[in-house]
mmCIF file of C-alpha atoms and ligand atoms in Angstrom:
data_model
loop_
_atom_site.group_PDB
_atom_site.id
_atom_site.type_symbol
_atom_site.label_atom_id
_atom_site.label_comp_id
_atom_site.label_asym_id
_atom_site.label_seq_id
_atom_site.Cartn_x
_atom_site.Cartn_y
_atom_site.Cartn_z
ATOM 1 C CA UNK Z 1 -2.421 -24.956 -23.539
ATOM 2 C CA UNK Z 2 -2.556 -22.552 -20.702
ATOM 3 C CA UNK Z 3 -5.405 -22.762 -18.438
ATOM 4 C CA UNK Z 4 -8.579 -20.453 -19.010
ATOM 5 C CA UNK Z 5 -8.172 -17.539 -17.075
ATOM 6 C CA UNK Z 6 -9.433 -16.808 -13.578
ATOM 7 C CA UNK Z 7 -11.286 -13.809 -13.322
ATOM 8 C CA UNK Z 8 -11.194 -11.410 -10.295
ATOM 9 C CA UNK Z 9 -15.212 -12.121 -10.075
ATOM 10 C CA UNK Z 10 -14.692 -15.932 -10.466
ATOM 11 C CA UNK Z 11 -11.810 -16.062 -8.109
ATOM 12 C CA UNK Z 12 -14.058 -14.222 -5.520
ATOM 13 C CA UNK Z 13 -16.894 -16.523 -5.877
ATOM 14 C CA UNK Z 14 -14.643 -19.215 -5.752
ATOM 15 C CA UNK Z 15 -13.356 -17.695 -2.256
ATOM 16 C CA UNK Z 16 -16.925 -16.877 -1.021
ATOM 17 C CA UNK Z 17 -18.082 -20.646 -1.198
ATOM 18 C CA UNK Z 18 -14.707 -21.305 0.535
ATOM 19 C CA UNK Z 19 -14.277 -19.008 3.171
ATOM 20 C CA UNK Z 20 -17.692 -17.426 4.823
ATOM 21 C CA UNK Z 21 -16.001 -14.687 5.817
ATOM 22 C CA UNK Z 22 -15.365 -13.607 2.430
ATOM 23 C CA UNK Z 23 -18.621 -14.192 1.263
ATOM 24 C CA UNK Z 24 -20.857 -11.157 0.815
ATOM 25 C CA UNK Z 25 -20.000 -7.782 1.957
ATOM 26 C CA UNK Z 26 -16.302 -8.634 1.273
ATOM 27 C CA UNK Z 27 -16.747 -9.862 -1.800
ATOM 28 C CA UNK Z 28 -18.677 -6.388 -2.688
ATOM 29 C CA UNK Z 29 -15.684 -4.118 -1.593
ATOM 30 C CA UNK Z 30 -13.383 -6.277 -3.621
ATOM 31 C CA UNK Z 31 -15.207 -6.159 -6.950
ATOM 32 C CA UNK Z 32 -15.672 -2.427 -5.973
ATOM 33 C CA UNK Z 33 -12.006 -2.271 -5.739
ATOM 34 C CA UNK Z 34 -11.469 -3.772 -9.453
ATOM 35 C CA UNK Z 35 -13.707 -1.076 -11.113
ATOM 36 C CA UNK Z 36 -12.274 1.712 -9.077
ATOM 37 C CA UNK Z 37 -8.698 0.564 -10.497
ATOM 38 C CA UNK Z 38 -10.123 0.619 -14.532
ATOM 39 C CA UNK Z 39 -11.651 3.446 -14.036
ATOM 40 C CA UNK Z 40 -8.176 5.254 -12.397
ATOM 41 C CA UNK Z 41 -6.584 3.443 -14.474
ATOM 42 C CA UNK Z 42 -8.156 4.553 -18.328
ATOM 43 C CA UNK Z 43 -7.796 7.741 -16.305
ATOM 44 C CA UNK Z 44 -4.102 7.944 -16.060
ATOM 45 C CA UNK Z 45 -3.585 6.242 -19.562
ATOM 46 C CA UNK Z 46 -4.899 9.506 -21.475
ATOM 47 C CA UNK Z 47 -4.538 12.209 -18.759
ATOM 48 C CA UNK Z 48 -1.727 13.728 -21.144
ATOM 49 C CA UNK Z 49 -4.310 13.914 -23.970
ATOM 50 C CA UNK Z 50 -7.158 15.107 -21.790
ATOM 51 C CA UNK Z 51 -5.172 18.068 -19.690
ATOM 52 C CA UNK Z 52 -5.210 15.989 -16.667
ATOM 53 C CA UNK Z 53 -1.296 16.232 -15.707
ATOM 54 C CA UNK Z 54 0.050 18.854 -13.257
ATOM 55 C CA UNK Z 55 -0.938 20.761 -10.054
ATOM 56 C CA UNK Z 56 -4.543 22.122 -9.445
ATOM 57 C CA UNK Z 57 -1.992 25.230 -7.409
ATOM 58 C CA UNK Z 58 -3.338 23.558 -3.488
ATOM 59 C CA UNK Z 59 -1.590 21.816 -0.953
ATOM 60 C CA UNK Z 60 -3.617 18.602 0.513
ATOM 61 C CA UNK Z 61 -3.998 17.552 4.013
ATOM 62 C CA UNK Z 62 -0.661 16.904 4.538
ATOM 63 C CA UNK Z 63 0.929 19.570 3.046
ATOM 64 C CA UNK Z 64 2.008 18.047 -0.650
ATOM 65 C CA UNK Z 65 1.243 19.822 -3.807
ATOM 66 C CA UNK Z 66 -1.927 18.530 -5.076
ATOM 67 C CA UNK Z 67 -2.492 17.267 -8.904
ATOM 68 C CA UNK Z 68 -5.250 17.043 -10.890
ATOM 69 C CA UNK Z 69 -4.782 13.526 -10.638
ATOM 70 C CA UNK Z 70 -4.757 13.201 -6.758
ATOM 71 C CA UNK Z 71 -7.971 14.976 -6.880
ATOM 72 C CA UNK Z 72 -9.706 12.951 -8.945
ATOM 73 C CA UNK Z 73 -8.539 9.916 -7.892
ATOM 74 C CA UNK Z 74 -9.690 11.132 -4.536
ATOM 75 C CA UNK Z 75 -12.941 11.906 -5.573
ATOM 76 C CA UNK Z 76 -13.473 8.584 -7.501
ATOM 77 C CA UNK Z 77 -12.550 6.096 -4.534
ATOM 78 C CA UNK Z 78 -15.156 8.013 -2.570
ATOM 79 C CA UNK Z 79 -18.022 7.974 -5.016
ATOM 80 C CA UNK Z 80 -17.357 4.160 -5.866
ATOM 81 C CA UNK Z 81 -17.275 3.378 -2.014
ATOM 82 C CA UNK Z 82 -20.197 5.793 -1.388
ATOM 83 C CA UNK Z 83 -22.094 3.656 -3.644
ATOM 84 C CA UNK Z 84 -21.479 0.441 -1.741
ATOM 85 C CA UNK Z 85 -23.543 1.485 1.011
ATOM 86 C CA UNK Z 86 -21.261 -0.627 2.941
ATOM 87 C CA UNK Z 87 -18.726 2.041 3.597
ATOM 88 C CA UNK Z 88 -20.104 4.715 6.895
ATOM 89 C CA UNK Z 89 -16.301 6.699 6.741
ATOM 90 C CA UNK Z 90 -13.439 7.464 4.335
ATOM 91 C CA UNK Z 91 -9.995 8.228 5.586
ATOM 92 C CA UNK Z 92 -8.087 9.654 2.678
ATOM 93 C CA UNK Z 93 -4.814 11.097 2.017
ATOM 94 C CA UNK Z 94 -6.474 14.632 0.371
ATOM 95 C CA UNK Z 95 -8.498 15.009 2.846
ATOM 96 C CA UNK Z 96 -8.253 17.156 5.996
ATOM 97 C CA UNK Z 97 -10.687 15.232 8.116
ATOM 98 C CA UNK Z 98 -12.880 11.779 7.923
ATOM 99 C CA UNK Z 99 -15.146 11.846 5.325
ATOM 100 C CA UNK Z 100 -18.462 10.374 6.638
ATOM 101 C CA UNK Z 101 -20.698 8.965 4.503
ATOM 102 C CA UNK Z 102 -24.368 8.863 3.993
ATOM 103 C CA UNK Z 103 -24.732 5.314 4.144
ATOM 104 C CA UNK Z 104 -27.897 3.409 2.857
ATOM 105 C CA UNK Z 105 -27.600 0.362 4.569
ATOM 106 C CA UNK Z 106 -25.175 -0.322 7.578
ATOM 107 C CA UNK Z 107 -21.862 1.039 7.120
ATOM 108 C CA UNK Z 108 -20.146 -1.580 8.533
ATOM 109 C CA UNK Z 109 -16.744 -0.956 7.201
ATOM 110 C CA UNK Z 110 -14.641 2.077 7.377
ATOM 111 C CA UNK Z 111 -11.886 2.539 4.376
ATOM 112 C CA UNK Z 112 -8.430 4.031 4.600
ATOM 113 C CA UNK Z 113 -6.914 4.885 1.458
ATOM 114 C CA UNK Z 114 -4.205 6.846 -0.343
ATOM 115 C CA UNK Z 115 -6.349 7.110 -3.954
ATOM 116 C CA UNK Z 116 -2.960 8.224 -5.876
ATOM 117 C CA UNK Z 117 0.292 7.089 -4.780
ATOM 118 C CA UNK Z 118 3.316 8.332 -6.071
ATOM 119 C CA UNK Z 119 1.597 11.670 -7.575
ATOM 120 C CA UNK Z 120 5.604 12.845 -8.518
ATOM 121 C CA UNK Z 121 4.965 10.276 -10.812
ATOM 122 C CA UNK Z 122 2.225 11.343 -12.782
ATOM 123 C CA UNK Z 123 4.164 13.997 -15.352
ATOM 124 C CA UNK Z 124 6.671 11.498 -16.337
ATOM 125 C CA UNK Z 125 4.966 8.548 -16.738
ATOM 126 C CA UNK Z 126 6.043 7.135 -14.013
ATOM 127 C CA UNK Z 127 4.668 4.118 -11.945
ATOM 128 C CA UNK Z 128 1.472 5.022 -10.020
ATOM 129 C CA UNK Z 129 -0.683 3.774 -7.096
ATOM 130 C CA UNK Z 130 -3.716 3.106 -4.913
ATOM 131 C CA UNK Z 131 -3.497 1.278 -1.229
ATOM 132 C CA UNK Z 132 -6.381 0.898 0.476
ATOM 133 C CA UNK Z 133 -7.386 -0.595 3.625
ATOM 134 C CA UNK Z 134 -11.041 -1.714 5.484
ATOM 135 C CA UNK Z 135 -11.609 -1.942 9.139
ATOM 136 C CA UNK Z 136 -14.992 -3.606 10.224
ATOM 137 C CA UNK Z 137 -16.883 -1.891 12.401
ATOM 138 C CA UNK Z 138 -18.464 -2.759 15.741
ATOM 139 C CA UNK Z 139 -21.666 -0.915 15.480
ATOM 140 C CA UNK Z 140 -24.322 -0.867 12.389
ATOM 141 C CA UNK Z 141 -25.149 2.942 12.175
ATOM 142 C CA UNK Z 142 -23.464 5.524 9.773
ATOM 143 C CA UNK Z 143 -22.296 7.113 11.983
ATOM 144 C CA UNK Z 144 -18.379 6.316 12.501
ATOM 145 C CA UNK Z 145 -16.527 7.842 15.261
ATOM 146 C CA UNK Z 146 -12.910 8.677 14.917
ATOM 147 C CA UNK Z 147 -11.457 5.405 16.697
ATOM 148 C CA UNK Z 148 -13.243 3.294 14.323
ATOM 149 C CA UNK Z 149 -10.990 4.369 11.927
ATOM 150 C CA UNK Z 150 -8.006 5.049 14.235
ATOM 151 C CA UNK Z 151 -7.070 1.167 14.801
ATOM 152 C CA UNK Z 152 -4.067 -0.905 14.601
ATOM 153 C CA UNK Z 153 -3.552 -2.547 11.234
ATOM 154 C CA UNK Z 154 -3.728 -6.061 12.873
ATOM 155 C CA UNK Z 155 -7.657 -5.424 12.811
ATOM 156 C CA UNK Z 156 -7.698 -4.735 8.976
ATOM 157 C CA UNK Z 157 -9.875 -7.278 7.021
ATOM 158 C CA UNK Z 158 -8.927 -6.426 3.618
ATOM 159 C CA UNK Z 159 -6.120 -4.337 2.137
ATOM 160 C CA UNK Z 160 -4.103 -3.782 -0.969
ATOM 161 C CA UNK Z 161 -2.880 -1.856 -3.633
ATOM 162 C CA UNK Z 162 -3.489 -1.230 -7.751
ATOM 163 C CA UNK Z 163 -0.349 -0.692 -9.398
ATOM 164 C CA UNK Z 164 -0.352 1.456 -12.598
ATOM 165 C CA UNK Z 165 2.694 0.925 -14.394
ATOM 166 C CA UNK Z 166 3.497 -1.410 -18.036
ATOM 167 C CA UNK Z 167 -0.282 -3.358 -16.765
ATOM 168 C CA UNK Z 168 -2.109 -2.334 -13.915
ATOM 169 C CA UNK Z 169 -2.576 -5.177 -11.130
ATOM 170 C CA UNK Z 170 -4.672 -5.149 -8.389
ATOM 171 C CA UNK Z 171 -3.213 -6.876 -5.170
ATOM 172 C CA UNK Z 172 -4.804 -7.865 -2.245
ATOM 173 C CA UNK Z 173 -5.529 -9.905 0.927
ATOM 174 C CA UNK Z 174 -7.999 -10.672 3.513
ATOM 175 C CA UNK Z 175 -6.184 -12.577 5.834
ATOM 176 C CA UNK Z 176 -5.772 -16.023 3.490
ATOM 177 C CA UNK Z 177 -2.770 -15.225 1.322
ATOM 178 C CA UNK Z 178 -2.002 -12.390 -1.082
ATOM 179 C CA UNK Z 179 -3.483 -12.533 -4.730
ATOM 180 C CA UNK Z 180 -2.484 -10.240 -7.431
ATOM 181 C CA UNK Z 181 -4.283 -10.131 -10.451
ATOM 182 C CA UNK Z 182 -3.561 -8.021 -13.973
ATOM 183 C CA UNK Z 183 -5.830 -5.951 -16.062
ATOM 184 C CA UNK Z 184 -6.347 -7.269 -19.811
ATOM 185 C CA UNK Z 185 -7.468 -3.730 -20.880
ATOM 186 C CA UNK Z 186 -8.986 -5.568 -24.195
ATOM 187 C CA UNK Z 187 -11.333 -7.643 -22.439
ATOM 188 C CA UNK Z 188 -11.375 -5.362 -19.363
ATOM 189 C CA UNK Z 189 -11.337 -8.083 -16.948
ATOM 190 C CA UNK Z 190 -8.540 -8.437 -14.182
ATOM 191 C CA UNK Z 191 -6.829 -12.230 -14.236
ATOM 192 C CA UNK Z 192 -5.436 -13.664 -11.468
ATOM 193 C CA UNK Z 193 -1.698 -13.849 -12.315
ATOM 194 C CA UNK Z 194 -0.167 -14.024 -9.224
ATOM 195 C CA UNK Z 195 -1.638 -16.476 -6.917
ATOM 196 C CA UNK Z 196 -0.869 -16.813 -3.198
ATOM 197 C CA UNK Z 197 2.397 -14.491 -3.653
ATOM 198 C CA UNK Z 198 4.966 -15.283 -1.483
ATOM 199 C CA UNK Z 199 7.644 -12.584 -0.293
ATOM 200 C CA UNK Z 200 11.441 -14.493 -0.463
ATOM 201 C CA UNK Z 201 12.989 -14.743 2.999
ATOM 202 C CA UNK Z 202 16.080 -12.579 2.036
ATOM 203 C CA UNK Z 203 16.502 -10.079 -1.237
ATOM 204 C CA UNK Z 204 19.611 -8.659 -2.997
ATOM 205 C CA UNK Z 205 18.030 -4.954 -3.414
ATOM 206 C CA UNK Z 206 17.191 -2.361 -0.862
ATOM 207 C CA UNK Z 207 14.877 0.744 -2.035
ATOM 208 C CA UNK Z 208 15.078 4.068 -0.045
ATOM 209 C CA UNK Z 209 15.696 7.956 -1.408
ATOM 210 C CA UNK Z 210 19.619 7.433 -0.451
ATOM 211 C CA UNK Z 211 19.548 11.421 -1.324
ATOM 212 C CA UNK Z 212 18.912 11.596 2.518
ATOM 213 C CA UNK Z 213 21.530 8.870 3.806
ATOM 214 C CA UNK Z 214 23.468 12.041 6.142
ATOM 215 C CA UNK Z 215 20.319 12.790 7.297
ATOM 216 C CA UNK Z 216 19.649 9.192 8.663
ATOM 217 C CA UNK Z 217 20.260 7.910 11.954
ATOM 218 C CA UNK Z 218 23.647 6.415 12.528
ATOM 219 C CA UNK Z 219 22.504 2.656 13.209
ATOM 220 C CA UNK Z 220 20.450 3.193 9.257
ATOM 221 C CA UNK Z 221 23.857 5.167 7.672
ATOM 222 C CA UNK Z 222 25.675 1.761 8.838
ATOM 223 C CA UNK Z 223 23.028 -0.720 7.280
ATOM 224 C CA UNK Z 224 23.929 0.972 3.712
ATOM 225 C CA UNK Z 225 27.204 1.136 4.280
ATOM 226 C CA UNK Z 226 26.655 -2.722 5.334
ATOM 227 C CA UNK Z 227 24.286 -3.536 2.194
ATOM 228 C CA UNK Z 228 26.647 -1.892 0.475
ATOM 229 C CA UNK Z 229 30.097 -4.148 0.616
ATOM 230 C CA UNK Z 230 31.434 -6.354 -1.679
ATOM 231 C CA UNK Z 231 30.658 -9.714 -0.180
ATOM 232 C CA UNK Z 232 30.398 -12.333 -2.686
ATOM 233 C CA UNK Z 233 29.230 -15.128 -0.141
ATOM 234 C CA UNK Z 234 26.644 -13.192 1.762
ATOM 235 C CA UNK Z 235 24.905 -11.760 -1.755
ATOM 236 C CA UNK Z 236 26.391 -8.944 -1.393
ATOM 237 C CA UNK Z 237 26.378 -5.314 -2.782
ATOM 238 C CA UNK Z 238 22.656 -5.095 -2.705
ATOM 239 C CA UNK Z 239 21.350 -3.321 -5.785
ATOM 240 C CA UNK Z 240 19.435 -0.250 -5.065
ATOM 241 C CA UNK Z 241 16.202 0.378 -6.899
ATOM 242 C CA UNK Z 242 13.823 3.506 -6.261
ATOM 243 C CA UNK Z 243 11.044 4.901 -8.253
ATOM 244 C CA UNK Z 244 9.628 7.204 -6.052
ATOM 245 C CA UNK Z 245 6.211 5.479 -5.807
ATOM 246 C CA UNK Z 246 6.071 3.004 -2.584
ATOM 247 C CA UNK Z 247 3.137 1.109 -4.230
ATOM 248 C CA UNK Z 248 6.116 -0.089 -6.786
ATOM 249 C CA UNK Z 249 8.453 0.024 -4.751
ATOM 250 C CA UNK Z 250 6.705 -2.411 -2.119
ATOM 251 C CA UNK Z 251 5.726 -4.374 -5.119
ATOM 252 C CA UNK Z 252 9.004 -4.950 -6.044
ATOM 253 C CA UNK Z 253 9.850 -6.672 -3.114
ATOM 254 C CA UNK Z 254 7.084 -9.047 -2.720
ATOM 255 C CA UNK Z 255 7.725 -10.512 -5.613
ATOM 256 C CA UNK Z 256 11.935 -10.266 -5.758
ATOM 257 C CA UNK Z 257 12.737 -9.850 -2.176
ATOM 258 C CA UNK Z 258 14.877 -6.990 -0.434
ATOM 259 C CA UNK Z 259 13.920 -4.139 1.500
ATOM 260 C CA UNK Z 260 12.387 -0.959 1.070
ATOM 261 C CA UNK Z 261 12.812 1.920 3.564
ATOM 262 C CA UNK Z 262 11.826 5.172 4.553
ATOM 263 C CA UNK Z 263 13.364 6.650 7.849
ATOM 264 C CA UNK Z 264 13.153 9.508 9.959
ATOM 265 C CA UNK Z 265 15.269 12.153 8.499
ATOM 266 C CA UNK Z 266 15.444 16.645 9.254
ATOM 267 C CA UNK Z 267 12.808 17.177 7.327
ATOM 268 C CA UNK Z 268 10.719 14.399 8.377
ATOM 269 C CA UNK Z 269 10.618 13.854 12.166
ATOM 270 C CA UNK Z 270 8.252 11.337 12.093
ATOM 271 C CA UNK Z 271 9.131 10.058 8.952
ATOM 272 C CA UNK Z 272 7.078 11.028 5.898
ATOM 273 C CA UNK Z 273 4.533 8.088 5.161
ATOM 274 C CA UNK Z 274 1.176 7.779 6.709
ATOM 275 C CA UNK Z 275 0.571 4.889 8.968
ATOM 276 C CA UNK Z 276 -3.198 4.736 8.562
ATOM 277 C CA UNK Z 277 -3.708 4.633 4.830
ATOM 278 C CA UNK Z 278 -0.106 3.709 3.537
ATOM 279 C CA UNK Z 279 1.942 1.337 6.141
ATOM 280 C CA UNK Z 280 -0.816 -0.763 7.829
ATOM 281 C CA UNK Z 281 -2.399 -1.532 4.586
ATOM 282 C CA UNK Z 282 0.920 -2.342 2.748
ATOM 283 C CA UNK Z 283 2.095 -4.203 6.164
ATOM 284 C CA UNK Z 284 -0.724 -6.407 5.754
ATOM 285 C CA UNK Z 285 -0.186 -7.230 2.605
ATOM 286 C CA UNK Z 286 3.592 -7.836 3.563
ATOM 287 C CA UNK Z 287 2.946 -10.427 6.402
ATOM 288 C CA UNK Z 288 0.144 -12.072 4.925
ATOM 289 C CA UNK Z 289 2.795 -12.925 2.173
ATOM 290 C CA UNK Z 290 5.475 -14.101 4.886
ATOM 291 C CA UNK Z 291 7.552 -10.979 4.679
ATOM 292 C CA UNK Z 292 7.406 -8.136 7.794
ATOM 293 C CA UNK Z 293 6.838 -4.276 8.475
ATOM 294 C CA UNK Z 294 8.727 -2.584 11.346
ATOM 295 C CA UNK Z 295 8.512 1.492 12.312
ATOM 296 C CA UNK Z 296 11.998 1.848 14.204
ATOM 297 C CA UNK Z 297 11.613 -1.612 14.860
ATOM 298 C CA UNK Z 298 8.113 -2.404 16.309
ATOM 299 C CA UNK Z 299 5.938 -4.232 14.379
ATOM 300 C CA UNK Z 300 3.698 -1.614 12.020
ATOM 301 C CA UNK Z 301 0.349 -3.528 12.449
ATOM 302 C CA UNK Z 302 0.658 -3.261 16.552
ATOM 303 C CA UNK Z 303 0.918 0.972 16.040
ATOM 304 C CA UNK Z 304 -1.777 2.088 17.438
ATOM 305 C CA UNK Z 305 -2.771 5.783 14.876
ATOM 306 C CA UNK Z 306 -2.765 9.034 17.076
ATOM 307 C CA UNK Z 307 -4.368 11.369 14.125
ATOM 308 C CA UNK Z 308 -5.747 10.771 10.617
ATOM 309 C CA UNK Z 309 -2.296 11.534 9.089
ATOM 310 C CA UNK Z 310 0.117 9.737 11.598
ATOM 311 C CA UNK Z 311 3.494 9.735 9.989
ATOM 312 C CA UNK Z 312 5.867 6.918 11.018
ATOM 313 C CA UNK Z 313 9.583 5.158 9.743
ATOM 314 C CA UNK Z 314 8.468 2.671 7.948
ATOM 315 C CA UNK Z 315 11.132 -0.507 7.279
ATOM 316 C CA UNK Z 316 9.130 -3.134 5.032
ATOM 317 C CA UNK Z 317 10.318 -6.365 2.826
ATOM 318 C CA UNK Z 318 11.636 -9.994 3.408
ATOM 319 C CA UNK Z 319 11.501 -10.904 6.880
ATOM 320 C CA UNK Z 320 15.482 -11.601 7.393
ATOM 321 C CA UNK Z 321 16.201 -8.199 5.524
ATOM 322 C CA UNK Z 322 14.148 -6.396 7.614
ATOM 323 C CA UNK Z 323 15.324 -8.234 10.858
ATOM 324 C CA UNK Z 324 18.587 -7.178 9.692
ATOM 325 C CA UNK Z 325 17.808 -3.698 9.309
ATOM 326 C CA UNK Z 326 16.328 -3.506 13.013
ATOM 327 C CA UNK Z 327 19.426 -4.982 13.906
ATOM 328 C CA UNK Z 328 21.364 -1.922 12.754
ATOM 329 C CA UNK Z 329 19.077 0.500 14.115
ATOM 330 C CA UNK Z 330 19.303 -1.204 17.707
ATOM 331 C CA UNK Z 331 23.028 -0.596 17.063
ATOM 332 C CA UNK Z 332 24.014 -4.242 17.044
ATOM 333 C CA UNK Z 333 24.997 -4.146 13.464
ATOM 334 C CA UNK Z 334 25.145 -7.534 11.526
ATOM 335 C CA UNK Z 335 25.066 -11.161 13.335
ATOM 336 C CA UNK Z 336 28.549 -13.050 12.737
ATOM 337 C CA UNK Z 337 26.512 -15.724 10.759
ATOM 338 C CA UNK Z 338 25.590 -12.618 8.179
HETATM 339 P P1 LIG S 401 2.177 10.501 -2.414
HETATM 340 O O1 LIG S 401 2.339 10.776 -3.842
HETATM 341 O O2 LIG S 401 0.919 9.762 -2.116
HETATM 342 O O3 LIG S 401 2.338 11.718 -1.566
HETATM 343 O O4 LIG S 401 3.324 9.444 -1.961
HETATM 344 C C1 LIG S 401 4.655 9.637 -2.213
HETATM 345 C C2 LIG S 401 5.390 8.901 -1.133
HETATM 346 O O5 LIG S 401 4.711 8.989 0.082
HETATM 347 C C3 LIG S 401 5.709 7.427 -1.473
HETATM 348 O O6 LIG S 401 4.941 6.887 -2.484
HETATM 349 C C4 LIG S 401 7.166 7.428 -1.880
HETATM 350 O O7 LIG S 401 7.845 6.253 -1.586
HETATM 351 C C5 LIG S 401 7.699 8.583 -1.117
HETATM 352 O O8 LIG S 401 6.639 9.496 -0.912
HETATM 353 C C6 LIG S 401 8.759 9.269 -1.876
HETATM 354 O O9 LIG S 401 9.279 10.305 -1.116
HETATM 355 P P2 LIG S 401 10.629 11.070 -1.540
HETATM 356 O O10 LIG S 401 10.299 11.838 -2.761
HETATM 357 O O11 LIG S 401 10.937 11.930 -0.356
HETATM 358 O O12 LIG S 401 11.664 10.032 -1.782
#
């Protein structure tokens, strides 16, 4: 017989008496973060039955084509964190500026979040997400100031993503592993399901919109010509797998190994993901479970965010695949071990 399960508010009391740093406030942000994702969740399950799909006709704060799902999700992350009185600024991906919060009590974290990933998603059913990230602040007021929220991701205390797809799982860490844990929508509890996950060392996929592989630079149109070959001993062709929706996309590769990329390409200068609310989160969650994040190969959490909506490459996976990849965009191509 299976064990009974572990639920997401047993598993956090069970952390709390572990590890004081967990105990209280995180605790409250991570329970918070578990009826944000059923609520989003039942959401998305009937938002074809409720007139939910499809664009409200505005751009956001980065220029994409807003749905009616990115605005809700939006405005249900903020509510639920509002109500924590623990949260004195949101950074979010539909919205312009920092959204300060009236906070009742201290404030003392600031959250960074991108409420709907993967919004192309949303008409066709396709896999969905939510990353969010916490900074602790230094002062006890509500009154954040921009570089409380501008920080390196190597001073996140908690991050993670909800994945809607066939269940919805909520992932995260706070600096002692990564623990994923899926929704049983009958009971409407979230189970732990994936404890301490572990990222393999080296993958046989890579994940990146190849559409743009012209557009790349030359050292990045090498390492998929590299992944590429037929090389029975070295595991290769990679497979390539790419839904359009980092959240799965990332999750993929925890769990199976491989790479997923996005470079700098024409259209993107910068590249086109957001380093404060969609890299530093997900490259926490990525070394915490022994795999790495690079930007044009420095490491994502040392990045220090210039603006709100910093765009940056973003190279993210298995440690040895991402190694790899830097490799190729130094120009020196594949060791002669490889
Ligand atoms: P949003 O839906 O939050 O804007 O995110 C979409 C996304 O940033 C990321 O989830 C995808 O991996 C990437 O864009 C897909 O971009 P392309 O459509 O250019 O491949």
């Amino acid at each position: 017989m299976s064990p009974f399960p572990v639920t997401l508010s047993r598993h956090i009391l069970e952390e709390g008496q572990r590890r004081a740093d967990i105990a209280g406030e995180l605790s409250t942000l991570i329970a918070q973060l578990g009826f944000t994702a059923k609520t989003l969740a039942r959401e998305m399950r009937r938002a074809a039955l409720i007139g939910e799909l499809g664009l409200v006709g505005e751009k956001n704060a980065t220029g994409d084509a807003q749905k009616k799902l990115d605005v809700y999700s939006n405005e249900t992350v903020v509510d639920a964190f509002s109500a924590t009185g623990l949260v004195a600024a949101i950074a979010s991906e539909e919205l312009e500026e920092i959204q300060h919060i009236k906070c009742k009590g201290e404030g003392r974290y600031v959250l960074c979040t991108d409420p709907l990933d993967g919004s192309s998603n949303t008409d066709i059913n396709g896999a969905l997400g939510t990353i969010f990230g916490f900074y602790r602040r230094k002062k006890r007021d509500c009154d954040a100031t921009p570089d409380e929220v501008l920080r390196p991701g190597s001073e996140l205390v908690l991050a993670g993503y909800v994945l809607y797809s066939t269940s919805t799982m909520l992932v995260y860490t706070a600096g002692h592993g990564v623990h994923g844990f899926t929704l049983d929508a009958d009971i409407g509890e979230f189970l732990l399901s994936h404890r301490d996950m572990r990222c393999p060392k080296r993958g046989k996929s890579f994940s990146a919109n190849v559409g743009h592989v012209r557009d790349w630079p030359q050292g990045i149109q090498d390492y998929v010509g590299y992944v590429t070959q037929i090389d029975k001993a070295s595991g290769r062709p990679y497979s390539h797998r790419y839904s359009g929706a980092l959240v799965g996309d990332v999750h993929r590769i925890l769990l199976e190994g491989g790479i997923y990329f996005y470079p700098q390409d024409s259209g993107h200068k910068d590249g086109k993901l957001r380093l404060v609310y969609e890299c530093a989160p997900l490259g926490f969650v990525a070394e915490q479970a022994g795999g790495s994040a690079t930007s044009n190969g420095e490491r994502v959490m040392d990045l220090a965010p210039k603006a709100v909506h910093h765009r940056c490459p973003l190279a993210i996976g298995s440690a040895e695949d991402v190694a790899l990849f830097d490799r190729f965009i130094a120009g020196k191509g594949a060791p002669p071990s490889d």
